[in-house]
Tab-separated table of C-alpha atoms in Angstrom:
chain	number	residue	atom	x	y	z
N	30	ILE	CA	-31.106	-33.994	145.861
N	31	ILE	CA	-27.748	-34.736	144.231
N	32	ILE	CA	-26.238	-32.059	142.016
N	33	GLY	CA	-23.752	-33.607	139.622
N	34	GLY	CA	-24.224	-36.855	137.739
N	35	GLY	CA	-20.590	-37.952	137.642
N	36	CYS	CA	-19.090	-40.985	139.399
N	37	ALA	CA	-19.549	-39.584	142.917
N	38	GLY	CA	-23.116	-38.438	142.323
N	39	LEU	CA	-24.271	-41.625	140.623
N	40	SER	CA	-22.616	-43.821	143.282
N	41	LEU	CA	-24.415	-41.951	146.047
N	42	ALA	CA	-27.731	-42.150	144.219
N	43	TYR	CA	-27.432	-45.864	143.511
N	44	GLU	CA	-26.563	-46.798	147.080
N	45	LEU	CA	-29.228	-44.494	148.550
N	46	GLN	CA	-31.833	-46.260	146.464
N	47	ILE	CA	-30.819	-49.882	146.943
N	48	HIS	CA	-30.273	-49.446	150.697
N	49	LYS	CA	-33.552	-47.545	151.107
N	50	LYS	CA	-32.012	-44.624	152.978
N	51	LEU	CA	-34.505	-42.116	151.581
N	52	GLU	CA	-37.163	-42.650	154.278
N	53	ASN	CA	-40.050	-42.233	151.808
N	54	LYS	CA	-38.430	-39.180	150.218
N	55	THR	CA	-37.823	-38.592	146.532
N	56	LEU	CA	-34.257	-38.690	145.233
N	57	GLY	CA	-33.203	-36.652	142.241
N	58	ILE	CA	-29.960	-36.163	140.356
N	59	ILE	CA	-29.534	-32.967	138.403
N	60	GLU	CA	-26.767	-32.547	135.890
N	61	PRO	CA	-26.108	-29.146	134.302
N	62	ARG	CA	-26.541	-29.048	130.554
N	63	SER	CA	-25.132	-26.547	128.117
N	64	GLU	CA	-28.512	-24.802	127.859
N	65	TYR	CA	-28.573	-24.179	131.620
N	66	LYS	CA	-26.857	-20.798	131.210
N	67	LYS	CA	-29.709	-19.665	128.969
N	68	ASP	CA	-32.839	-20.763	130.785
N	69	ARG	CA	-31.797	-22.117	134.211
N	70	THR	CA	-33.349	-25.467	133.382
N	71	TRP	CA	-31.572	-28.568	134.595
N	72	SER	CA	-32.123	-32.129	133.503
N	73	PHE	CA	-33.467	-34.515	136.136
N	74	CYS	CA	-32.633	-38.195	136.167
N	75	ILE	CA	-36.356	-38.975	136.272
N	76	LEU	CA	-38.198	-35.683	135.743
N	77	ILE	CA	-36.887	-34.035	132.591
N	78	ASN	CA	-36.510	-30.234	132.450
N	79	HIS	CA	-37.423	-29.781	136.111
N	80	ASN	CA	-36.989	-26.223	137.364
N	81	PHE	CA	-33.754	-25.756	139.327
N	82	GLU	CA	-35.308	-23.451	141.913
N	83	GLU	CA	-38.096	-25.938	142.592
N	84	CYS	CA	-35.545	-28.726	143.039
N	85	ILE	CA	-33.636	-26.695	145.641
N	86	GLU	CA	-36.728	-25.531	147.508
N	87	LYS	CA	-38.180	-29.054	147.829
N	88	SER	CA	-34.914	-30.594	149.065
N	89	ASP	CA	-33.766	-30.796	152.671
N	90	ILE	CA	-30.337	-32.346	151.989
N	91	ILE	CA	-28.387	-31.234	148.922
N	92	PHE	CA	-25.296	-33.190	147.874
N	93	LEU	CA	-22.828	-31.066	145.900
N	94	CYS	CA	-21.052	-33.549	143.637
N	95	VAL	CA	-19.592	-31.202	141.040
N	96	LYS	CA	-15.917	-30.568	140.332
N	97	PRO	CA	-14.174	-28.082	142.668
N	98	GLN	CA	-13.687	-25.577	139.856
N	99	ASP	CA	-17.440	-25.602	139.173
N	100	LEU	CA	-18.543	-25.214	142.777
N	101	LYS	CA	-18.484	-21.421	143.063
N	102	THR	CA	-20.581	-20.943	139.927
N	103	LEU	CA	-23.099	-23.458	141.235
N	104	CYS	CA	-23.274	-21.828	144.671
N	105	ASP	CA	-23.745	-18.389	143.100
N	106	GLU	CA	-26.952	-19.752	141.561
N	107	ILE	CA	-28.100	-21.561	144.707
N	108	ILE	CA	-27.880	-18.533	147.000
N	109	GLU	CA	-30.510	-16.779	144.927
N	110	PHE	CA	-33.007	-19.072	146.656
N	111	ASN	CA	-33.982	-19.518	150.315
N	112	ILE	CA	-31.425	-21.969	151.739
N	113	SER	CA	-31.539	-21.086	155.448
N	114	SER	CA	-33.025	-24.458	156.417
N	115	LYS	CA	-30.979	-26.561	154.001
N	116	THR	CA	-28.170	-29.012	154.685
N	117	PHE	CA	-25.389	-29.134	152.107
N	118	VAL	CA	-22.879	-31.948	151.723
N	119	SER	CA	-19.865	-31.177	149.539
N	120	VAL	CA	-17.612	-33.870	148.105
N	121	ALA	CA	-15.409	-31.319	146.321
N	122	ALA	CA	-11.751	-31.940	147.168
N	123	GLY	CA	-9.776	-29.006	148.514
N	124	VAL	CA	-12.737	-26.696	149.192
N	125	LYS	CA	-12.642	-25.779	152.890
N	126	ILE	CA	-15.633	-25.443	155.211
N	127	SER	CA	-14.890	-21.742	155.669
N	128	GLU	CA	-15.121	-21.172	151.909
N	129	LEU	CA	-18.309	-23.213	151.670
N	130	GLU	CA	-19.836	-21.193	154.504
N	131	ASN	CA	-19.014	-18.005	152.606
N	132	LEU	CA	-20.531	-19.415	149.433
N	133	LEU	CA	-23.645	-20.769	151.168
N	134	PRO	CA	-24.315	-18.566	154.228
N	135	SER	CA	-26.952	-19.445	156.851
N	136	SER	CA	-26.978	-23.139	155.946
N	137	LYS	CA	-25.629	-26.276	157.593
N	138	ILE	CA	-22.576	-27.556	155.720
N	139	PHE	CA	-20.651	-30.841	155.786
N	140	ARG	CA	-17.608	-31.990	153.882
N	141	ALA	CA	-17.599	-35.632	152.865
N	142	MET	CA	-14.701	-37.361	151.157
N	143	PRO	CA	-15.636	-40.824	149.825
N	144	ASN	CA	-13.305	-42.910	147.700
N	145	VAL	CA	-13.626	-45.037	144.577
N	146	GLY	CA	-14.957	-48.044	146.520
N	147	ALA	CA	-18.249	-46.207	147.068
N	148	LYS	CA	-19.585	-47.476	143.745
N	149	ASP	CA	-19.351	-51.050	145.076
N	150	ASN	CA	-20.598	-50.256	148.597
N	151	LEU	CA	-16.980	-50.567	149.775
N	152	GLY	CA	-16.189	-46.891	150.175
N	153	VAL	CA	-14.458	-45.215	153.090
N	154	THR	CA	-15.738	-41.701	153.779
N	155	ALA	CA	-14.389	-38.999	156.072
N	156	ILE	CA	-16.861	-36.401	157.389
N	157	TYR	CA	-16.053	-32.956	158.745
N	158	SER	CA	-18.298	-30.089	159.838
N	159	ASN	CA	-18.689	-27.354	162.405
N	160	HIS	CA	-21.969	-29.075	163.322
N	161	ASP	CA	-22.711	-32.404	164.982
N	162	SER	CA	-21.727	-35.026	162.402
N	163	LYS	CA	-23.066	-38.204	164.017
N	164	GLU	CA	-26.179	-38.403	161.852
N	165	MET	CA	-24.249	-37.630	158.667
N	166	VAL	CA	-21.651	-40.282	159.486
N	167	GLU	CA	-24.465	-42.825	159.775
N	168	LYS	CA	-25.965	-41.710	156.462
N	169	PHE	CA	-22.686	-42.378	154.657
N	170	LYS	CA	-22.391	-45.914	155.998
N	171	PHE	CA	-24.676	-46.917	153.117
N	172	ILE	CA	-21.662	-46.742	150.781
N	173	GLY	CA	-19.262	-48.581	153.100
N	174	GLU	CA	-17.475	-47.312	156.211
N	175	SER	CA	-17.519	-43.696	157.404
N	176	TYR	CA	-16.025	-41.746	160.259
N	177	GLU	CA	-15.714	-38.185	161.559
N	178	VAL	CA	-12.346	-36.405	161.556
N	179	GLU	CA	-11.466	-34.068	164.408
N	180	ASN	CA	-10.001	-31.275	162.299
N	181	GLU	CA	-10.185	-30.280	158.658
N	182	ASP	CA	-6.500	-30.907	157.983
N	183	GLN	CA	-7.207	-34.608	158.493
N	184	ILE	CA	-9.413	-34.486	155.407
N	185	ASP	CA	-6.225	-33.938	153.379
N	186	LEU	CA	-4.602	-37.027	154.894
N	187	HIS	CA	-7.760	-39.031	154.259
N	188	THR	CA	-7.870	-37.773	150.667
N	189	VAL	CA	-4.377	-39.120	150.005
N	190	LEU	CA	-4.381	-42.321	152.087
N	191	ILE	CA	-7.948	-43.416	151.328
N	192	GLY	CA	-8.881	-41.390	148.263
N	193	SER	CA	-5.615	-41.726	146.338
N	194	GLY	CA	-4.583	-44.947	148.075
N	195	PRO	CA	-6.330	-47.307	145.638
N	196	ALA	CA	-4.190	-45.894	142.813
N	197	PHE	CA	-1.041	-46.740	144.819
N	198	PHE	CA	-2.146	-50.353	145.012
N	199	TYR	CA	-3.305	-50.437	141.390
N	200	ASP	CA	0.149	-49.229	140.385
N	201	LEU	CA	1.817	-51.918	142.492
N	202	MET	CA	-0.563	-54.524	141.093
N	203	GLN	CA	0.499	-53.577	137.571
N	204	GLU	CA	4.041	-54.648	138.381
N	205	PHE	CA	2.728	-57.739	140.179
N	206	GLU	CA	0.754	-58.792	137.096
N	207	LYS	CA	3.655	-57.895	134.837
N	208	ARG	CA	5.771	-60.450	136.685
N	209	LEU	CA	2.874	-62.909	136.498
N	210	ASP	CA	3.376	-62.822	132.722
N	211	GLU	CA	6.374	-65.040	133.366
N	212	LEU	CA	3.968	-67.640	134.812
N	213	LEU	CA	0.682	-67.118	132.961
N	214	THR	CA	-0.044	-65.919	129.453
N	215	ASP	CA	-3.824	-65.935	129.663
N	216	LYS	CA	-5.096	-62.506	130.760
N	217	GLU	CA	-8.217	-63.805	132.510
N	218	SER	CA	-6.285	-66.442	134.447
N	219	LYS	CA	-3.734	-63.840	135.488
N	220	ARG	CA	-6.433	-61.502	136.841
N	221	LEU	CA	-8.135	-64.396	138.649
N	222	VAL	CA	-4.859	-65.214	140.387
N	223	SER	CA	-4.544	-61.548	141.403
N	224	ILE	CA	-8.063	-61.538	142.854
N	225	VAL	CA	-7.539	-64.749	144.825
N	226	PHE	CA	-4.162	-63.455	146.011
N	227	LEU	CA	-5.638	-60.169	147.280
N	228	SER	CA	-8.610	-61.965	148.818
N	229	SER	CA	-6.269	-64.169	150.821
N	230	ILE	CA	-4.534	-61.074	152.197
N	231	ILE	CA	-7.883	-59.515	153.184
N	232	ASN	CA	-8.932	-62.762	154.827
N	233	ALA	CA	-5.681	-62.829	156.820
N	234	ILE	CA	-6.177	-59.352	158.336
N	235	LYS	CA	-9.964	-59.175	158.732
N	236	ASN	CA	-9.932	-60.200	162.393
N	237	GLY	CA	-7.391	-57.604	163.497
N	238	GLU	CA	-4.295	-59.762	163.329
N	239	ASN	CA	-0.944	-58.116	164.057
N	240	LEU	CA	0.658	-57.197	160.719
N	241	GLU	CA	4.229	-57.660	161.948
N	242	GLU	CA	3.382	-61.161	163.113
N	243	LEU	CA	1.803	-61.915	159.738
N	244	VAL	CA	5.002	-60.824	157.994
N	245	GLU	CA	7.050	-63.051	160.287
N	246	SER	CA	4.710	-65.980	159.620
N	247	VAL	CA	5.566	-65.792	155.909
N	248	ALA	CA	9.232	-64.719	156.105
N	249	SER	CA	11.201	-67.772	157.165
N	250	LYS	CA	14.715	-67.146	158.427
N	251	GLY	CA	17.121	-67.231	155.491
N	252	GLY	CA	14.313	-67.830	153.013
N	253	THR	CA	13.141	-66.180	149.806
N	254	THR	CA	10.644	-63.842	151.507
N	255	GLU	CA	13.267	-62.523	153.890
N	256	ALA	CA	15.631	-61.846	150.985
N	257	ALA	CA	12.925	-59.940	149.111
N	258	LEU	CA	11.923	-57.915	152.179
N	259	GLN	CA	15.558	-56.995	152.812
N	260	LYS	CA	15.771	-55.615	149.288
N	261	LEU	CA	12.664	-53.496	149.910
N	262	ASP	CA	14.251	-52.167	153.101
N	263	GLU	CA	17.502	-51.396	151.292
N	264	LYS	CA	15.587	-49.347	148.724
N	265	GLY	CA	13.644	-47.510	151.433
N	266	PHE	CA	10.247	-48.803	150.323
N	267	LYS	CA	8.388	-47.679	153.465
N	268	LYS	CA	10.054	-44.265	153.411
N	269	ILE	CA	9.172	-43.816	149.733
N	270	PHE	CA	5.537	-44.668	150.487
N	271	SER	CA	5.406	-42.181	153.375
N	272	GLU	CA	7.032	-39.459	151.251
N	273	ALA	CA	4.480	-40.100	148.510
N	274	VAL	CA	1.673	-39.570	151.034
N	275	ASP	CA	3.330	-36.326	152.200
N	276	ALA	CA	3.577	-35.144	148.579
N	277	GLY	CA	-0.120	-35.791	148.111
N	278	ILE	CA	-1.003	-33.898	151.312
N	279	LYS	CA	1.125	-30.952	150.202
N	280	ARG	CA	-0.707	-30.850	146.873
N	281	ALA	CA	-4.082	-31.076	148.621
N	282	LYS	CA	-3.183	-28.023	150.725
N	283	GLU	CA	-2.038	-26.143	147.615
N	284	LEU	CA	-5.358	-26.872	145.935
N	285	SER	CA	-7.311	-25.682	148.969
N	286	MET	CA	-5.336	-22.419	148.971
N	287	ASN	CA	-6.209	-21.874	145.324
């Protein structure tokens, strides 16, 4: 069962269904409604007004896809039921395994951190648990690539590099397309050029080519590319990027402490 019908929850549900990872099991998404506080009734994606307790009891794997600030309230309701044989997977950023184990005692708990690409089956997910994670890593390959991290601190790095990373590139692409305005006025043509441009980069690195050699293959001695790269070096582009990642990691740790 998936608790939380936001982007993360719906992406998981969609990919589970189309890739037939349910192994003849029923998938449900439950999203809390305003009336939940009154009668403990949740709304199912297929079965309307299904009883929350029944949903929990009939599920073997429960994906917690609610916002971090809503997680404790949710867990306070869940622990009223028998959860000793349940497996919980939390995608809530900044909520540590130790806290989850306190919230959901006597259950098997995993942290999973997918990114925005999950909705297109191009996600990258980090998995961490105090239990064997091999099976869970395989389960998350249905939304792209997944891997197990050795320690929980690495989840913070993954959150920034892989989770926040797309926004870094979107931001850079905004400036790229802004300069394309000097070449193209048609919005659709401009975006098509961006897509082809990015696709060519992906195609160039997909076989594990050395990135430094790729740079050298484009940057002719004394040419325009070399001049542009020198300007990036002068401005400390790589250092700025690394410092931005560090700032994100620091914030992730602050959130986990709160």
